[in-house]
Short mmCIF file of C-alpha atoms in Angstrom, two decimals:
data_model
loop_
_atom_site.label_atom_id
_atom_site.label_comp_id
_atom_site.label_asym_id
_atom_site.label_seq_id
_atom_site.Cartn_x
_atom_site.Cartn_y
_atom_site.Cartn_z
CA MET A 1 -106.86 80.26 47.71
CA VAL A 2 -106.39 76.70 48.86
CA LYS A 3 -107.88 74.08 46.54
CA TRP A 4 -109.68 71.12 48.09
CA THR A 5 -110.59 67.86 46.38
CA GLU A 6 -113.87 66.09 47.20
CA LEU A 7 -111.91 63.45 49.08
CA GLU A 8 -110.16 66.10 51.17
CA ARG A 9 -113.43 67.81 52.04
CA SER A 10 -115.13 64.60 53.06
CA THR A 11 -112.10 63.39 55.05
CA VAL A 12 -111.87 66.63 57.05
CA LYS A 13 -115.60 66.49 57.78
CA ALA A 14 -115.44 62.82 58.75
CA ILE A 15 -112.60 63.47 61.19
CA TRP A 16 -114.33 66.53 62.61
CA GLU A 17 -117.60 64.66 63.15
CA LYS A 18 -115.83 62.08 65.31
CA ILE A 19 -114.23 64.69 67.55
CA ASP A 20 -115.86 65.20 70.95
CA ILE A 21 -115.09 68.85 71.66
CA ASP A 22 -115.48 68.43 75.42
CA GLU A 23 -113.09 65.50 75.56
CA ILE A 24 -110.50 66.65 73.04
CA GLY A 25 -110.60 70.40 73.76
CA SER A 26 -109.43 70.15 77.36
CA GLN A 27 -106.61 67.75 76.45
CA ILE A 28 -105.31 69.96 73.68
CA TRP A 29 -104.86 73.04 75.81
CA ALA A 30 -103.15 71.13 78.61
CA ARG A 31 -100.73 69.71 76.04
CA VAL A 32 -99.91 73.16 74.62
CA LEU A 33 -99.11 74.55 78.08
CA ILE A 34 -97.10 71.49 79.15
CA VAL A 35 -95.20 70.75 75.93
CA TYR A 36 -94.55 74.43 75.12
CA PRO A 37 -94.46 76.05 78.58
CA TRP A 38 -93.57 79.52 77.31
CA THR A 39 -97.17 79.79 76.06
CA GLU A 40 -98.22 80.16 79.70
CA ARG A 41 -97.28 83.82 79.36
CA TYR A 42 -100.65 84.47 77.73
CA PHE A 43 -102.65 82.94 80.57
CA GLY A 44 -101.69 84.89 83.67
CA SER A 45 -105.35 85.10 84.68
CA PHE A 46 -105.85 81.32 84.66
CA GLY A 47 -104.56 80.78 88.17
CA ASP A 48 -102.29 77.88 89.08
CA LEU A 49 -100.25 76.69 86.10
CA PHE A 50 -97.14 75.94 88.12
CA THR A 51 -97.14 72.17 87.88
CA ILE A 52 -98.30 69.63 85.36
CA THR A 53 -100.91 68.39 87.84
CA ALA A 54 -102.22 71.92 88.29
CA ILE A 55 -102.49 72.45 84.55
CA LEU A 56 -104.31 69.14 84.06
CA LYS A 57 -106.81 70.05 86.81
CA ASN A 58 -107.28 73.69 85.81
CA ASP A 59 -110.89 74.37 84.76
CA LYS A 60 -110.00 77.54 82.86
CA VAL A 61 -107.47 75.60 80.77
CA ALA A 62 -110.09 72.99 79.92
CA ALA A 63 -112.72 75.62 79.08
CA HIS A 64 -110.30 77.54 76.87
CA GLY A 65 -109.37 74.42 74.97
CA ARG A 66 -113.04 73.67 74.30
CA MET A 67 -113.63 77.24 73.13
CA VAL A 68 -110.71 77.16 70.71
CA LEU A 69 -111.73 73.78 69.34
CA LYS A 70 -115.31 75.00 68.80
CA ALA A 71 -113.87 77.81 66.69
CA LEU A 72 -112.37 75.20 64.35
CA ASP A 73 -115.94 74.38 63.35
CA LYS A 74 -115.94 77.60 61.33
CA ALA A 75 -112.97 76.37 59.31
CA VAL A 76 -114.57 72.98 58.62
CA ASN A 77 -117.68 74.75 57.31
CA ASN A 78 -115.81 77.42 55.32
CA MET A 79 -112.90 75.56 53.80
CA ASP A 80 -112.96 77.77 50.70
CA ASN A 81 -112.96 80.95 52.65
CA MET A 82 -110.76 80.48 55.68
CA LYS A 83 -108.82 83.73 55.47
CA ARG A 84 -111.97 85.82 55.51
CA THR A 85 -113.60 83.57 58.13
CA TYR A 86 -110.71 84.11 60.54
CA ALA A 87 -109.79 87.72 59.65
CA ASP A 88 -111.33 89.24 62.76
CA LEU A 89 -109.95 86.53 65.04
CA SER A 90 -106.51 86.95 63.47
CA ARG A 91 -106.62 90.71 64.00
CA LEU A 92 -107.70 90.17 67.63
CA HIS A 93 -104.75 87.84 68.31
CA PHE A 94 -102.37 90.28 66.63
CA GLN A 95 -103.51 93.67 67.88
CA LYS A 96 -105.14 92.96 71.20
CA LEU A 97 -103.84 89.65 72.53
CA GLU A 98 -100.32 90.08 71.04
CA VAL A 99 -99.94 86.34 70.50
CA ASP A 100 -96.82 85.17 68.66
CA PRO A 101 -98.17 83.60 65.43
CA ASP A 102 -95.77 80.69 65.83
CA SER A 103 -98.08 79.65 68.67
CA PHE A 104 -100.76 78.71 66.13
CA ARG A 105 -98.38 76.15 64.64
CA LEU A 106 -97.64 74.72 68.10
CA LEU A 107 -101.38 74.47 68.80
CA ALA A 108 -101.92 72.74 65.44
CA ASP A 109 -99.24 70.22 66.43
CA CYS A 110 -100.99 69.46 69.75
CA ILE A 111 -104.38 69.15 68.04
CA THR A 112 -102.94 66.63 65.57
CA ILE A 113 -101.19 64.64 68.31
CA THR A 114 -104.39 64.53 70.42
CA ILE A 115 -106.39 63.33 67.44
CA ALA A 116 -103.77 60.68 66.69
CA CYS A 117 -103.99 59.48 70.32
CA LYS A 118 -107.75 59.21 69.99
CA PHE A 119 -108.05 57.73 66.50
CA LYS A 120 -104.90 55.55 66.52
CA SER A 121 -104.49 53.65 63.24
CA ALA A 122 -107.82 55.04 62.00
CA LEU A 123 -105.85 58.21 61.28
CA SER A 124 -104.32 56.66 58.18
CA PRO A 125 -101.35 58.31 56.44
CA GLN A 126 -103.75 59.66 53.82
CA SER A 127 -106.06 61.11 56.47
CA GLN A 128 -103.04 62.55 58.29
CA ALA A 129 -101.89 64.28 55.10
CA ILE A 130 -105.35 65.76 54.54
CA TRP A 131 -105.80 66.81 58.17
CA GLN A 132 -102.38 68.48 58.25
CA LYS A 133 -103.15 70.35 55.02
CA PHE A 134 -106.40 71.56 56.60
CA ILE A 135 -104.85 72.61 59.90
CA SER A 136 -101.97 74.43 58.21
CA ALA A 137 -104.54 76.38 56.16
CA VAL A 138 -106.15 77.35 59.48
CA VAL A 139 -102.74 78.40 60.85
CA ASP A 140 -102.16 80.53 57.72
CA ALA A 141 -105.57 82.14 58.06
CA MET A 142 -104.93 82.94 61.75
CA SER A 143 -101.58 84.52 60.81
CA SER A 144 -103.01 86.44 57.85
CA GLN A 145 -103.73 89.74 59.62
CA TYR A 146 -100.31 89.96 61.23
CA ARG A 147 -98.06 92.61 59.72
CA MET B 1 -75.78 71.56 76.81
CA VAL B 2 -79.35 70.36 77.09
CA GLU B 3 -80.61 69.92 80.65
CA TRP B 4 -82.84 66.97 81.37
CA THR B 5 -84.96 66.68 84.51
CA ASP B 6 -85.20 63.26 86.15
CA ALA B 7 -88.84 63.12 85.10
CA GLU B 8 -87.88 63.77 81.47
CA ARG B 9 -85.16 61.09 81.49
CA LYS B 10 -87.60 58.62 83.00
CA ALA B 11 -90.30 59.48 80.47
CA ILE B 12 -87.97 59.16 77.47
CA ILE B 13 -86.39 55.90 78.61
CA GLY B 14 -89.78 54.52 79.66
CA LEU B 15 -91.40 55.34 76.34
CA TRP B 16 -88.40 54.03 74.38
CA GLY B 17 -88.68 50.75 76.27
CA LYS B 18 -92.20 50.30 74.94
CA ILE B 19 -91.41 51.18 71.32
CA ASP B 20 -90.97 48.38 68.77
CA VAL B 21 -88.64 49.96 66.20
CA GLY B 22 -89.71 47.41 63.61
CA GLU B 23 -93.29 48.59 63.99
CA ILE B 24 -93.01 52.34 64.49
CA GLY B 25 -90.05 52.97 62.16
CA PRO B 26 -91.70 51.71 58.97
CA GLN B 27 -94.94 53.52 59.84
CA ALA B 28 -93.16 56.82 60.46
CA LEU B 29 -91.14 56.68 57.25
CA SER B 30 -94.21 55.67 55.19
CA ARG B 31 -96.11 58.61 56.64
CA LEU B 32 -93.22 60.96 55.84
CA LEU B 33 -93.23 59.85 52.21
CA ILE B 34 -97.03 60.15 51.95
CA VAL B 35 -97.62 63.36 53.93
CA TYR B 36 -94.51 65.12 52.63
CA PRO B 37 -94.13 63.52 49.19
CA TRP B 38 -91.14 65.63 48.16
CA GLY B 39 -89.22 63.44 50.62
CA GLN B 40 -89.45 60.67 48.04
CA ARG B 41 -86.64 62.33 46.08
CA TYR B 42 -84.12 60.73 48.44
CA PHE B 43 -85.40 57.23 47.85
CA LYS B 44 -85.35 56.74 44.09
CA ALA B 45 -83.53 53.45 44.59
CA PHE B 46 -86.41 52.06 46.66
CA GLY B 47 -88.57 51.05 43.71
CA ASP B 48 -92.29 51.67 43.58
CA LEU B 49 -93.40 54.71 45.61
CA SER B 50 -96.09 55.74 43.15
CA THR B 51 -99.13 55.21 45.41
CA ASN B 52 -99.82 55.23 49.15
CA ALA B 53 -100.38 51.47 49.02
CA ALA B 54 -97.07 50.98 47.22
CA ILE B 55 -95.24 53.04 49.84
CA MET B 56 -96.88 51.24 52.74
CA GLY B 57 -96.11 47.83 51.21
CA ASN B 58 -92.56 48.66 50.10
CA PRO B 59 -90.06 46.41 51.93
CA LYS B 60 -87.15 48.85 51.40
CA VAL B 61 -89.17 51.62 53.03
CA ALA B 62 -89.97 49.30 55.93
CA GLN B 63 -86.34 48.26 56.35
CA HIS B 64 -85.06 51.81 56.18
CA GLY B 65 -87.71 52.99 58.62
CA LYS B 66 -86.58 50.31 61.06
CA THR B 67 -82.91 51.32 60.61
CA VAL B 68 -83.60 55.01 61.20
CA MET B 69 -85.80 54.37 64.22
CA GLY B 70 -83.20 51.99 65.62
CA GLY B 71 -80.66 54.79 65.29
CA LEU B 72 -82.54 56.67 68.01
CA GLU B 73 -81.24 54.10 70.51
CA ASN B 74 -77.88 55.89 70.47
CA ALA B 75 -79.54 59.11 71.51
CA VAL B 76 -81.56 57.46 74.30
CA LYS B 77 -78.35 55.93 75.67
CA ASN B 78 -76.41 59.21 75.37
CA LEU B 79 -78.92 61.83 76.45
CA ASP B 80 -76.16 64.12 77.72
CA ASN B 81 -74.08 63.87 74.59
CA ILE B 82 -76.44 63.75 71.64
CA LYS B 83 -74.54 66.30 69.54
CA GLN B 84 -71.35 64.29 69.57
CA THR B 85 -73.19 61.00 69.20
CA TYR B 86 -74.65 62.14 65.88
CA ALA B 87 -71.75 64.23 64.53
CA LYS B 88 -70.71 61.66 61.92
CA LEU B 89 -74.30 60.91 60.90
CA SER B 90 -74.94 64.63 60.51
CA ALA B 91 -71.86 65.07 58.31
CA MET B 92 -72.93 62.10 56.20
CA HIS B 93 -76.47 63.45 55.64
CA SER B 94 -75.04 66.83 54.70
CA GLU B 95 -72.00 65.98 52.60
CA LYS B 96 -72.89 62.63 51.11
CA LEU B 97 -76.66 62.26 51.07
CA HIS B 98 -77.46 65.99 50.59
CA VAL B 99 -80.61 65.73 52.70
CA ASP B 100 -82.38 69.02 53.47
CA PRO B 101 -82.22 69.22 57.29
CA ASP B 102 -85.86 70.30 57.46
CA ASN B 103 -86.65 66.66 56.71
CA PHE B 104 -85.35 65.65 60.13
CA ARG B 105 -87.97 67.88 61.71
CA VAL B 106 -90.85 66.44 59.68
CA LEU B 107 -89.69 62.88 60.29
CA ALA B 108 -89.64 63.64 64.02
CA GLU B 109 -93.21 64.89 63.66
CA CYS B 110 -94.26 61.66 61.95
CA ILE B 111 -92.52 59.57 64.62
CA SER B 112 -94.37 61.46 67.39
CA LEU B 113 -97.65 60.96 65.61
CA CYS B 114 -97.08 57.20 65.23
CA VAL B 115 -96.10 56.94 68.89
CA ALA B 116 -99.22 58.91 69.92
CA ALA B 117 -101.43 56.71 67.76
CA LYS B 118 -99.85 53.53 69.11
CA PHE B 119 -99.99 54.35 72.81
CA GLY B 120 -102.97 56.69 73.17
CA PRO B 121 -103.47 59.44 75.74
CA SER B 122 -103.01 57.31 78.87
CA VAL B 123 -99.39 56.47 77.98
CA PHE B 124 -98.55 59.39 75.68
CA THR B 125 -99.63 61.92 78.29
CA ALA B 126 -98.89 65.63 77.98
CA GLU B 127 -95.91 65.15 80.28
CA VAL B 128 -94.51 62.29 78.19
CA GLN B 129 -95.20 64.25 74.99
CA GLU B 130 -93.17 67.18 76.36
CA ALA B 131 -90.17 64.99 77.17
CA TRP B 132 -90.38 63.01 73.93
CA GLN B 133 -90.73 66.04 71.65
CA LYS B 134 -87.92 67.82 73.50
CA PHE B 135 -85.79 64.70 73.01
CA LEU B 136 -86.59 64.53 69.28
CA SER B 137 -85.88 68.22 68.79
CA VAL B 138 -82.44 67.74 70.35
CA VAL B 139 -81.86 64.82 67.94
CA VAL B 140 -83.05 66.95 65.01
CA SER B 141 -80.74 69.77 66.05
CA ALA B 142 -77.77 67.39 66.39
CA LEU B 143 -78.40 65.96 62.94
CA GLY B 144 -78.46 69.44 61.44
CA ARG B 145 -75.33 70.53 63.28
CA GLN B 146 -72.66 69.58 60.77
CA TYR B 147 -74.39 71.32 57.87
CA HIS B 148 -72.67 74.41 56.49
#
């Protein structure tokens, strides 16, 4: 089980509280699809993803990003229990959606970059270290039901 | 050989033109040493790295960060030949400095984060991020190339 100090807990919560899910969520998903275009394979039903402009305008992309970001709320509120919190979601991504678990790491990268863009120097090196520890615990939890 | 679209070349060169290596380099290296503290093993000669404040105030860290970031200029000017451009540097990091090549990847990550934080989403757009991270991954790959 991952151990969290009081400082780590409060830093993760402080960062999370400043995140506007509507604003950040849509950006994150656009970045995943543009920076790592092979991830488009999972989104055949989203319509036009053929150009960067199309991806940036696509409502389904924006909505999906917001949905995924909302799900991070569970991790923030269950930092001591992430594996169990995400067990069902992990199994869904493995068995039903057949998502390559490396994709979770790519998504984590885009979330961190988007936050850095938003927070700028307020994301201090210490905060970055804590945030990256948190998000990699989420990535581990999402990969945990894969065999 | 890596293929670059015109848009990617433009994005990389455009972003590079805005980057102050003396500003971003020290930040990126400080973050590496703080976020991935095992990286400190390569910098025993740098003096005090015992706290985050010490790392961020350390002039040798700042100087080295600037040097490393400045080294990216070679890659920007030789986008079609990055492997050869970094062959000697790769051999040096492998044979002389004994640096684990995974460190190149995490440094690239820290550089991208500093660039994102500096320029924000209107400059570091998704399109620019794609080109920049592709560019850095080619650099990372070139630096790891001479390892056996």
